[in-house]
CSV table of C-alpha atoms and ligand atoms in Angstrom, one decimal:
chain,number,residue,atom,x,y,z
A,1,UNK,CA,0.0,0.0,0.0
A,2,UNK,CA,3.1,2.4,-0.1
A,3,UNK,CA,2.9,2.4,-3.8
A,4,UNK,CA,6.8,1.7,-4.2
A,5,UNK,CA,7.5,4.4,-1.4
A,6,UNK,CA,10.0,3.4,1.4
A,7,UNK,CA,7.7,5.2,4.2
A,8,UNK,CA,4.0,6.4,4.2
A,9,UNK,CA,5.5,9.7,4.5
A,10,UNK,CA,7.4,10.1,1.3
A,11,UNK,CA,4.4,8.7,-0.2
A,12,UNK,CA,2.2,11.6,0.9
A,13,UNK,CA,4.8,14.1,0.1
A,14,UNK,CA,4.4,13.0,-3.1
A,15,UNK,CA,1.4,13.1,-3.1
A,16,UNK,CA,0.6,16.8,-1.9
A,17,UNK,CA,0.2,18.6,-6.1
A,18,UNK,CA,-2.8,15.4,-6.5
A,19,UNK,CA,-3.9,16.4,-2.9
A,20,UNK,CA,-4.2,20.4,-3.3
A,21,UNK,CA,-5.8,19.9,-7.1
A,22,UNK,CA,-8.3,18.1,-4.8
A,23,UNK,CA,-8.8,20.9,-2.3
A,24,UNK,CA,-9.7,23.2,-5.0
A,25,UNK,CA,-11.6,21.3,-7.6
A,26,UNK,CA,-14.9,22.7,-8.1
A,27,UNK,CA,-14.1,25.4,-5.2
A,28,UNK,CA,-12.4,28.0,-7.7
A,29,UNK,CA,-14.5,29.4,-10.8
A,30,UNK,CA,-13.2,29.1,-14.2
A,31,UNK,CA,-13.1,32.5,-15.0
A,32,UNK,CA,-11.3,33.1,-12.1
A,33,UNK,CA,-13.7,35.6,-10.8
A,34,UNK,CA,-14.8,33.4,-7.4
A,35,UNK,CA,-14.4,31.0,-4.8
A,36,UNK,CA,-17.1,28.8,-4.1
A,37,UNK,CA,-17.9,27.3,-0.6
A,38,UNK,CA,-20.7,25.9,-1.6
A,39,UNK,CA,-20.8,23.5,2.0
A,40,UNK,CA,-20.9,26.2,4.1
A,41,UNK,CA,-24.1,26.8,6.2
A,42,UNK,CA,-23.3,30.5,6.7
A,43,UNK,CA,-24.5,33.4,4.3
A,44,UNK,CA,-22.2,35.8,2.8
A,45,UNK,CA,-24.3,38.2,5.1
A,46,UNK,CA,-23.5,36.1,8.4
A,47,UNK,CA,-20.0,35.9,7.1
A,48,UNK,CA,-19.5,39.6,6.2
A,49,UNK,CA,-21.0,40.5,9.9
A,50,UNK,CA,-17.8,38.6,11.6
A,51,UNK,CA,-15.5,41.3,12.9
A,52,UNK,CA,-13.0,38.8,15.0
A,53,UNK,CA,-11.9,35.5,13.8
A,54,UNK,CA,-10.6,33.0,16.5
A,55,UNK,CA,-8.7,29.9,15.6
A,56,UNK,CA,-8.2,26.7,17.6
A,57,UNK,CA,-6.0,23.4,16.9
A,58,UNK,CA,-2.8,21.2,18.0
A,59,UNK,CA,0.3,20.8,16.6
A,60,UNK,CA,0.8,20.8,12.8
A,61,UNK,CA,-3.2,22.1,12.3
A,62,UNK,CA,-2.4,25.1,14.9
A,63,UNK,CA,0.7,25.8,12.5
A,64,UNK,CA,-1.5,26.2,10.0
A,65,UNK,CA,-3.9,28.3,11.9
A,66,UNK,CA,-0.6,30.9,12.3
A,67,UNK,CA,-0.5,31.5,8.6
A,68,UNK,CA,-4.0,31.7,8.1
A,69,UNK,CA,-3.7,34.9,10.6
A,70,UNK,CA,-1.2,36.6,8.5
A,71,UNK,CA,-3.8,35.8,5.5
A,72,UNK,CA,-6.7,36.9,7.2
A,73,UNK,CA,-5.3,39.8,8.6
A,74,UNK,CA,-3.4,40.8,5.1
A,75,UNK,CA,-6.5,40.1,3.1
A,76,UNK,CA,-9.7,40.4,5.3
A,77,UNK,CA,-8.4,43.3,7.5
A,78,UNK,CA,-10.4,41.5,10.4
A,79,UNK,CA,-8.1,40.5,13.8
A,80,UNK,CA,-7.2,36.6,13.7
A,81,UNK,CA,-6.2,35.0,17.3
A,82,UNK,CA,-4.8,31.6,16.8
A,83,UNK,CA,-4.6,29.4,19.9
A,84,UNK,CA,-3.4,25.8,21.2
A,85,UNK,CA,-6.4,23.9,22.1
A,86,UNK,CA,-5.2,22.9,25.2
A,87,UNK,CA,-4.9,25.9,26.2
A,88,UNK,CA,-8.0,27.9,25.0
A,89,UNK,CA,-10.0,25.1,26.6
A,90,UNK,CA,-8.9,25.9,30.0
A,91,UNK,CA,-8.4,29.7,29.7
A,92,UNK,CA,-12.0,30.8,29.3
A,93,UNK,CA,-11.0,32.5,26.0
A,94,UNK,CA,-13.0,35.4,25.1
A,95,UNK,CA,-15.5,34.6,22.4
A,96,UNK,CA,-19.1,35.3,22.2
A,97,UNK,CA,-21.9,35.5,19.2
A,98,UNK,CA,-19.6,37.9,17.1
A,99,UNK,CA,-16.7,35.9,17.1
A,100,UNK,CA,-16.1,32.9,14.3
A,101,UNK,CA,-14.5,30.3,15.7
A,102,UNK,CA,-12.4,28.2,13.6
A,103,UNK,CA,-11.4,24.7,14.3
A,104,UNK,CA,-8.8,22.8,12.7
A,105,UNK,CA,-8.3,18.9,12.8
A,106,UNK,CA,-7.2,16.4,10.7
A,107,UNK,CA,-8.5,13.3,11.7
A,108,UNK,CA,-11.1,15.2,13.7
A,109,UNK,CA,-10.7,13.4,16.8
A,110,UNK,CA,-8.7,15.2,18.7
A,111,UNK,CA,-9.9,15.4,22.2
A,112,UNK,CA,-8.7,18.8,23.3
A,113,UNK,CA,-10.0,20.1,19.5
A,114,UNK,CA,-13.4,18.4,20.5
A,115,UNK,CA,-13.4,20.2,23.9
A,116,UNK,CA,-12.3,23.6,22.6
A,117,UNK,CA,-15.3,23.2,20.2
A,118,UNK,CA,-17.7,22.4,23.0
A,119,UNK,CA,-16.5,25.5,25.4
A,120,UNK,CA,-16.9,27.9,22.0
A,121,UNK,CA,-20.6,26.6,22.0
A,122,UNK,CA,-21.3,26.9,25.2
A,123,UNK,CA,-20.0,30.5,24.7
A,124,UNK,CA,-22.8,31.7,21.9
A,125,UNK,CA,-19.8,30.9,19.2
A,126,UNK,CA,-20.2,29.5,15.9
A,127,UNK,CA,-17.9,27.2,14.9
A,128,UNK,CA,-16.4,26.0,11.6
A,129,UNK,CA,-14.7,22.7,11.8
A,130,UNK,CA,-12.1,22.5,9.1
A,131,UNK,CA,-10.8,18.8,8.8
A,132,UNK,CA,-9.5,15.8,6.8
A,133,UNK,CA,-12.1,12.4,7.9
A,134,UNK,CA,-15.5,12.4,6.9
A,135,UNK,CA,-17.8,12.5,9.9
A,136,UNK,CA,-15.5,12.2,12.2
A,137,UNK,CA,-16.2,13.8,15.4
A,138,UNK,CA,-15.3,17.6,15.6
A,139,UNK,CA,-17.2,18.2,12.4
A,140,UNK,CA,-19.7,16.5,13.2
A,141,UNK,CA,-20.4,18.7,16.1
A,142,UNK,CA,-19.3,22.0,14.6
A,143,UNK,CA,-22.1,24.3,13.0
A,144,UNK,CA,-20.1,24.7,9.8
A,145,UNK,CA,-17.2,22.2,7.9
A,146,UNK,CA,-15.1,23.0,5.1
A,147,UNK,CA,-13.6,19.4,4.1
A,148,UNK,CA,-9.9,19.7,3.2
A,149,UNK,CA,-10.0,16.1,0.8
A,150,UNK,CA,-6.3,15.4,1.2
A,151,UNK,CA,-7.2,11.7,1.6
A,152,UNK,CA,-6.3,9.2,4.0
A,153,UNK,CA,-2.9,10.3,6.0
A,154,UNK,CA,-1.2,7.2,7.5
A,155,UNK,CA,2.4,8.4,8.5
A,156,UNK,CA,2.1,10.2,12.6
A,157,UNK,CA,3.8,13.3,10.4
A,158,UNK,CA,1.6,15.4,9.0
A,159,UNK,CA,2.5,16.5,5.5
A,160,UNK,CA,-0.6,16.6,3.1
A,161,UNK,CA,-3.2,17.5,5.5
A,162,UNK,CA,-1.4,20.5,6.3
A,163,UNK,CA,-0.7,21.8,2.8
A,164,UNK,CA,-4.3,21.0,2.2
A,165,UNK,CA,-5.3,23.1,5.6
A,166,UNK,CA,-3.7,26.1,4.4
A,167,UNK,CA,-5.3,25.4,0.8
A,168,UNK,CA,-8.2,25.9,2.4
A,169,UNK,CA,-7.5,28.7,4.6
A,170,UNK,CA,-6.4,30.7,1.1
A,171,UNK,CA,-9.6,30.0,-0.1
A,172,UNK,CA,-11.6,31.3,2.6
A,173,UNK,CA,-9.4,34.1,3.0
A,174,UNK,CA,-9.8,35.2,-0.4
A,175,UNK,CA,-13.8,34.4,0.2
A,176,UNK,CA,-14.0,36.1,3.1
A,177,UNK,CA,-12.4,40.0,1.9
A,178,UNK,CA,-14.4,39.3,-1.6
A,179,UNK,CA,-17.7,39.4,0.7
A,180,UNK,CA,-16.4,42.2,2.5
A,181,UNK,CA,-14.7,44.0,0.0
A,182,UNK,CA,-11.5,44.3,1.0
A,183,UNK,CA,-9.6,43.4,-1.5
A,184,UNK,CA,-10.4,44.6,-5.0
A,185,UNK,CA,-11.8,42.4,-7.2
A,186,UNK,CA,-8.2,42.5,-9.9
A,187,UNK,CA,-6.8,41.4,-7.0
A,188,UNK,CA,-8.8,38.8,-6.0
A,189,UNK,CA,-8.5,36.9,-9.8
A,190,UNK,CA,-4.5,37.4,-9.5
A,191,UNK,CA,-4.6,35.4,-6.9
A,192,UNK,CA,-7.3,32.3,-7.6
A,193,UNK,CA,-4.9,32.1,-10.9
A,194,UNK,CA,-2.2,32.1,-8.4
A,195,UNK,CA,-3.9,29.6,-6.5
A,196,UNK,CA,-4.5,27.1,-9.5
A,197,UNK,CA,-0.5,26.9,-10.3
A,198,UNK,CA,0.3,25.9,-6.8
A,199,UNK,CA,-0.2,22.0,-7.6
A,200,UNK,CA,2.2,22.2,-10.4
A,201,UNK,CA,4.6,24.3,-8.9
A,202,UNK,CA,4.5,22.2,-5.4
A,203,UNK,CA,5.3,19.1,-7.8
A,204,UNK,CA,8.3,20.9,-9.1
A,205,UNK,CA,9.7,22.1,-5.5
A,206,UNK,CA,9.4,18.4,-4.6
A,207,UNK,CA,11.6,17.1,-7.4
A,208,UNK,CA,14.1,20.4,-6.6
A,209,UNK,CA,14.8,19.6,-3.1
A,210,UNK,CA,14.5,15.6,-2.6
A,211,UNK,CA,17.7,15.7,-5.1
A,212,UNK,CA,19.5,18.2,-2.8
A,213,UNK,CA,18.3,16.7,0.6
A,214,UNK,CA,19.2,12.9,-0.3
A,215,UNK,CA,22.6,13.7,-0.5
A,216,UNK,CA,23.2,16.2,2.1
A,217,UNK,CA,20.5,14.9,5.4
A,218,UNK,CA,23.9,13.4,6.5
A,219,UNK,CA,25.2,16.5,7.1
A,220,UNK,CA,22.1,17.5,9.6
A,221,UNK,CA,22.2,14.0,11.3
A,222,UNK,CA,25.0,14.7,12.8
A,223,UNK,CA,24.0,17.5,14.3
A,224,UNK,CA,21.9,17.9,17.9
A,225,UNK,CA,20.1,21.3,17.4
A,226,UNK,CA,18.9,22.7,14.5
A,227,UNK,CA,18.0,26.2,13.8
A,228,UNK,CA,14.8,27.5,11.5
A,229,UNK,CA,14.6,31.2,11.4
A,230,UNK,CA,11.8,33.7,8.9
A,231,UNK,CA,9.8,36.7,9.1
A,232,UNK,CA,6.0,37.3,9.2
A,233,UNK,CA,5.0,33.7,7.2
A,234,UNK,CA,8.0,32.0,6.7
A,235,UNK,CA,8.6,32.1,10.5
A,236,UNK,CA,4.7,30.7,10.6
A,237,UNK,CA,6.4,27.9,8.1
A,238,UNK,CA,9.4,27.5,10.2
A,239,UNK,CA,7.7,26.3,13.4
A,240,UNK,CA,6.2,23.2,10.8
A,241,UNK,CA,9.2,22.5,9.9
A,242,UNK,CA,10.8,22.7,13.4
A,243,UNK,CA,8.2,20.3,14.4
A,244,UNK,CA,8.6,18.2,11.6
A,245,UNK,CA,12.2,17.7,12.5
A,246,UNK,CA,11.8,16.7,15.9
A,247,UNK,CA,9.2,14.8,15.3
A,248,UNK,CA,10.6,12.2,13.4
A,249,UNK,CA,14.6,12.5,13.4
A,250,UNK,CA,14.8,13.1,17.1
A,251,UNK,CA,16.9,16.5,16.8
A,252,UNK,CA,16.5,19.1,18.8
A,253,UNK,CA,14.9,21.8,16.3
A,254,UNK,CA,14.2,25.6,17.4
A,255,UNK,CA,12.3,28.2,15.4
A,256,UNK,CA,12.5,31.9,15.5
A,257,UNK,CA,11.6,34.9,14.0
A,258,UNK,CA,14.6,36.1,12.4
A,259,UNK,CA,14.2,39.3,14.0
A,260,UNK,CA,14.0,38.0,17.5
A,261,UNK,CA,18.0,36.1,17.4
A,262,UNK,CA,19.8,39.2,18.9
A,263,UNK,CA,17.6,39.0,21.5
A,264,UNK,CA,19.0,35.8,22.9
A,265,UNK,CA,19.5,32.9,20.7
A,266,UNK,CA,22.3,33.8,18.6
A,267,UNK,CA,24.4,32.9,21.9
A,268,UNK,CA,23.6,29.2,20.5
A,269,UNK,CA,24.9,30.0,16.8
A,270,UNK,CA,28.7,28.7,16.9
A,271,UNK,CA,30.8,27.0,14.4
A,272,UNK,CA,29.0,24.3,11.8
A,273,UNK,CA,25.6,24.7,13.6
A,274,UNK,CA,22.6,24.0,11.1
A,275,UNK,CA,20.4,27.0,10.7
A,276,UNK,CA,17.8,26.6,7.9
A,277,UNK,CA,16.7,30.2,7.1
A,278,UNK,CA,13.3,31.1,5.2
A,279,UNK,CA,13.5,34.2,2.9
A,280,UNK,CA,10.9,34.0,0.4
A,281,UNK,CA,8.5,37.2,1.9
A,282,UNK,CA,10.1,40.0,-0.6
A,283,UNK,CA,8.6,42.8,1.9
A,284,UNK,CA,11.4,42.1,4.5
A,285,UNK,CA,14.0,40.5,2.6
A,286,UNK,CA,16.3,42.6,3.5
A,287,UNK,CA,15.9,41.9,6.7
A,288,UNK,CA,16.3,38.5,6.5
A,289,UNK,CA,18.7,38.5,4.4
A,290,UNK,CA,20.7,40.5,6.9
A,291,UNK,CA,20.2,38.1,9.7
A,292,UNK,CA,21.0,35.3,7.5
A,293,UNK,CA,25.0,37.0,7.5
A,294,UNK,CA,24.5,37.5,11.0
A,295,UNK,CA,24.3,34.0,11.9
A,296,UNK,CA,26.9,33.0,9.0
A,297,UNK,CA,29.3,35.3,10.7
A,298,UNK,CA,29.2,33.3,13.4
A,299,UNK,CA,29.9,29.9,11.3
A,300,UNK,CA,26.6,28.7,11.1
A,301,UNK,CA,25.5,26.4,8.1
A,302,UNK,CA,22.7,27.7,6.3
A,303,UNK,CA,20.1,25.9,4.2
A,304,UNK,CA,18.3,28.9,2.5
A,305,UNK,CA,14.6,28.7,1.2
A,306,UNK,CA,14.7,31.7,-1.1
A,307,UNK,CA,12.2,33.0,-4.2
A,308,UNK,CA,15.0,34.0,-6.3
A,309,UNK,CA,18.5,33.2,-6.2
A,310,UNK,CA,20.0,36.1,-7.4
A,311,UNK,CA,20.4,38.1,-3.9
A,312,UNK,CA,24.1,38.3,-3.3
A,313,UNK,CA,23.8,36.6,0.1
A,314,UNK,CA,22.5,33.6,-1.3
A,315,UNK,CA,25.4,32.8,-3.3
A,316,UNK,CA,27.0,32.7,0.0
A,317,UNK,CA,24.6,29.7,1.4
A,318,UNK,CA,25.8,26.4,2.0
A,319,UNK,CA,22.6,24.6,0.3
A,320,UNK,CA,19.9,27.0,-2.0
A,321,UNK,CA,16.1,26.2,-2.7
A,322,UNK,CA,14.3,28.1,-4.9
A,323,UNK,CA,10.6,28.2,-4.6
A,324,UNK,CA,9.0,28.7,-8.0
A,325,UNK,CA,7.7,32.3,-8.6
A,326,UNK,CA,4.5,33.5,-6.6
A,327,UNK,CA,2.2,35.9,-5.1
A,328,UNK,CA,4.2,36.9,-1.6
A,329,UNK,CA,1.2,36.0,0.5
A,330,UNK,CA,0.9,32.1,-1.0
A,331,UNK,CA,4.4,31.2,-0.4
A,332,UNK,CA,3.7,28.8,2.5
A,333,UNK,CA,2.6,26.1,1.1
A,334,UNK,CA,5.8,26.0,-1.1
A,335,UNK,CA,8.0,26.3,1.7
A,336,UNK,CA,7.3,24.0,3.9
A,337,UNK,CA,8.3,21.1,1.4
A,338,UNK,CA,11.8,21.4,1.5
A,339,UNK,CA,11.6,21.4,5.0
A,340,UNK,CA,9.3,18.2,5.6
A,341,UNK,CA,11.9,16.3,3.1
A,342,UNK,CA,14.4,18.1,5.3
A,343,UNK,CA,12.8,16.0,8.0
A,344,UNK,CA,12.3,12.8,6.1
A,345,UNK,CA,16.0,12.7,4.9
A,346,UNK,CA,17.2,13.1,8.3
A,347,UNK,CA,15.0,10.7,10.5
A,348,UNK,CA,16.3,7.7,7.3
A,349,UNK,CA,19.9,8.7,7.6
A,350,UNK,CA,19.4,8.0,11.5
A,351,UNK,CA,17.3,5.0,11.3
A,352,UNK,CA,14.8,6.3,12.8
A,353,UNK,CA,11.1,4.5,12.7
A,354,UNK,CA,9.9,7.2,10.2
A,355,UNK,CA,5.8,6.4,9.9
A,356,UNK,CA,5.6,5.7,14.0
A,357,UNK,CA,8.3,8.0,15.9
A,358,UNK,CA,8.2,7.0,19.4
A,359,UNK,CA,6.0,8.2,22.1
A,360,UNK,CA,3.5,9.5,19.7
A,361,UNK,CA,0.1,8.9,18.5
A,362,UNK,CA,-1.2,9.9,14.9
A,363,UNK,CA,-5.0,10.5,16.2
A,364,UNK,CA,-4.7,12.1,20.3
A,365,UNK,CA,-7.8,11.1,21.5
A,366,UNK,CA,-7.4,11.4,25.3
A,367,UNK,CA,-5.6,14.3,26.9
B,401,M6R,O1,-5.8,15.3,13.9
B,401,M6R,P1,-5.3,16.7,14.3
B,401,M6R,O2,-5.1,17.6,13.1
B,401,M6R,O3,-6.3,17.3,15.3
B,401,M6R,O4,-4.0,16.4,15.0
B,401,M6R,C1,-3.3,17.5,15.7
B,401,M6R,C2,-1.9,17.1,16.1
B,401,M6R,O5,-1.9,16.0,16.9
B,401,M6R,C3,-1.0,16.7,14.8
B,401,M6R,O6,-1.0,17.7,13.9
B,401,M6R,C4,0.4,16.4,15.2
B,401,M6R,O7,1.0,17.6,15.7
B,401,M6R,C5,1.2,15.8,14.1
B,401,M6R,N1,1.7,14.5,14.4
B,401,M6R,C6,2.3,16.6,13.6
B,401,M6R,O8,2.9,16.1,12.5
């Protein structure tokens, strides 16, 4: 059943393009001009009324509640809290009528998820379940689901179910500011045509990078820490990927705003250490960029995840991906492939038990 694959994981990284052309069949219009939602309850007028969006999940499904905030924010204009569901259940969060609560679950069994969608009922909130299993709990019990259709996900690691989360969190995004007009409309077809080249471009990115990270995961293995470091979305993207590495190849991975190093961490930066530095948001490249000699100064090994290789820093990386050519805001889902083959690369060069890493569960029913 792992068509050829060595792991369940590879096999779903491979098959993220088939996954996302799922998540938007029949969701984006041919001319361009719309995204339909055709399963949601809610009318554009309930929608439109939401001035507060809060989102709830665990682990790799709360990652991708962090880019859906820059998203929201960027394109909707509304404030986006994103919280840990183990957390918000126990923290009487503050959400009434006029806040949209968004859950986010893969298998949809998660029982802190569950809970966190209970205490935002018992609060007046309406929730929208976004998950992966077919009547599975969670969206059974939320008011609202927006199916994600990555297909089953064996491996403990998520991979496709989270490029298919944030598929879906594009869409809404773009759904939600075309109700409430806050994007112009120009703007809103440049980026469903954006959209629809994401499954090619997320098959190319996967061929780029599983050459590159085949031959030098050895490298990382060796290592105990690792370092992932971005600004605004890619440091959204680099907690996945910090997760991602830790979760499976047992190494001690940290991510960080790139901003946020002076301010402590770079005291850990010494001689050979891996840092794996995001740098694909143009708006603060510069920034980045800067950061990224600050920590080669200081002799760390940097794995760069840029949009276009021509920056003069990059030519000073150790290892280079390029992430095909996109609208700034869609980047994520791009980038966080190199890092979950990062991941996979690493965990086989250490013989690690890549589809069941130790201690975990892939569905966390009990608390
Ligand atoms: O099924 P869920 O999306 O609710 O699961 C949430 C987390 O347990 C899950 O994403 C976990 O962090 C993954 N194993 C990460 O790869």
């Amino acid at each position: 059943e792992k068509a050829g694959y060595d792991h369940f994981m590879l096999k779903e990284i491979h098959e993220q393009p088939e996954a996302l052309r799922r998540a938007i069949s029949g969701r984006l219009s041919i001319d361009n001009q719309e995204v339909i939602l055709d399963e949601l309850k809610l009318s554009s007028e309930e929608l439109a009324g939401y001035e507060r969006i809060y989102i709830v999940a665990c682990g790799t499904a709360y990652h991708s509640g962090l880019v859906a905030k820059y998203l929201i924010e960027d394109l909707v204009k509304i404030p986006v809290e994103v919280d840990i569901a183990s957390e918000f259940r126990y923290r009487d969060p503050l959400v009434s009528q006029d806040t949209l609560v968004i859950v986010v679950s893969q298998s949809g069994e998660t029982a802190d998820t569950l809970a966190a969608v209970r205490e935002a009922q018992d609060k007046g909130a309406r929730v929208l379940a976004i998950s992966n299993v077919v009547g599975s709990t969670i969206p059974r019990e939320a008011d609202d689901v927006i199916y994600i259709h990555a297909g089953p996900e064996i491996a403990v690691a998520s991979t496709k179910a989270y490029i298919n989360m944030l598929m879906v969190f594009y869409l809404l995004a773009i759904r939600l500011a075309q109700i409430k007009e806050s994007i112009s409309q120009e703007k809103a077809v440049e980026l469903i045509a954006d959209l629809k080249n994401i499954p090619n471009q997320a098959a190319q990115i996967i061929k780029d990078s599983e050459e590159l990270f085949k031959e030098f995961a050895g490298d990382y293995a060796e290592h105990e820490n690792a370092f992932f470091i971005g600004r605004g979305l890619d440091y959204a993207v680099a907690l996945e990927g910090a997760l991602k590495l830790k979760e499976i190849s047992y190494l001690h991975a940290a991510s960080y705003p790139a901003g946020e190093l002076k301010h402590g961490t770079l005291a850990l930066i010494e001689e050979d250490v891996p840092v794996v530095a995001l740098a694909t948001q143009k708006s603060v490249l510069d920034k980045t960029l800067s950061n990224i000699q600050e920590v080669q100064a200081r002799g760390a090994s940097v794995t760069g995840v840029v949009l276009n290789k021509k920056e003069e820093v990059v030519d000073a990386l150790d290892h280079v991906i390029e992430i095909p050519e996109t609208e700034e805001l869609l980047t994520s889902i791009l980038t966080v492939i190199p890092l979950q083959l990062l991941a996979y690369y690493v965990a086989v060069e250490k013989g690690c038990d890549v589809d069941q890493p130790r201690n975990l569960a892939k569905s966390v029913t009990v608390e």
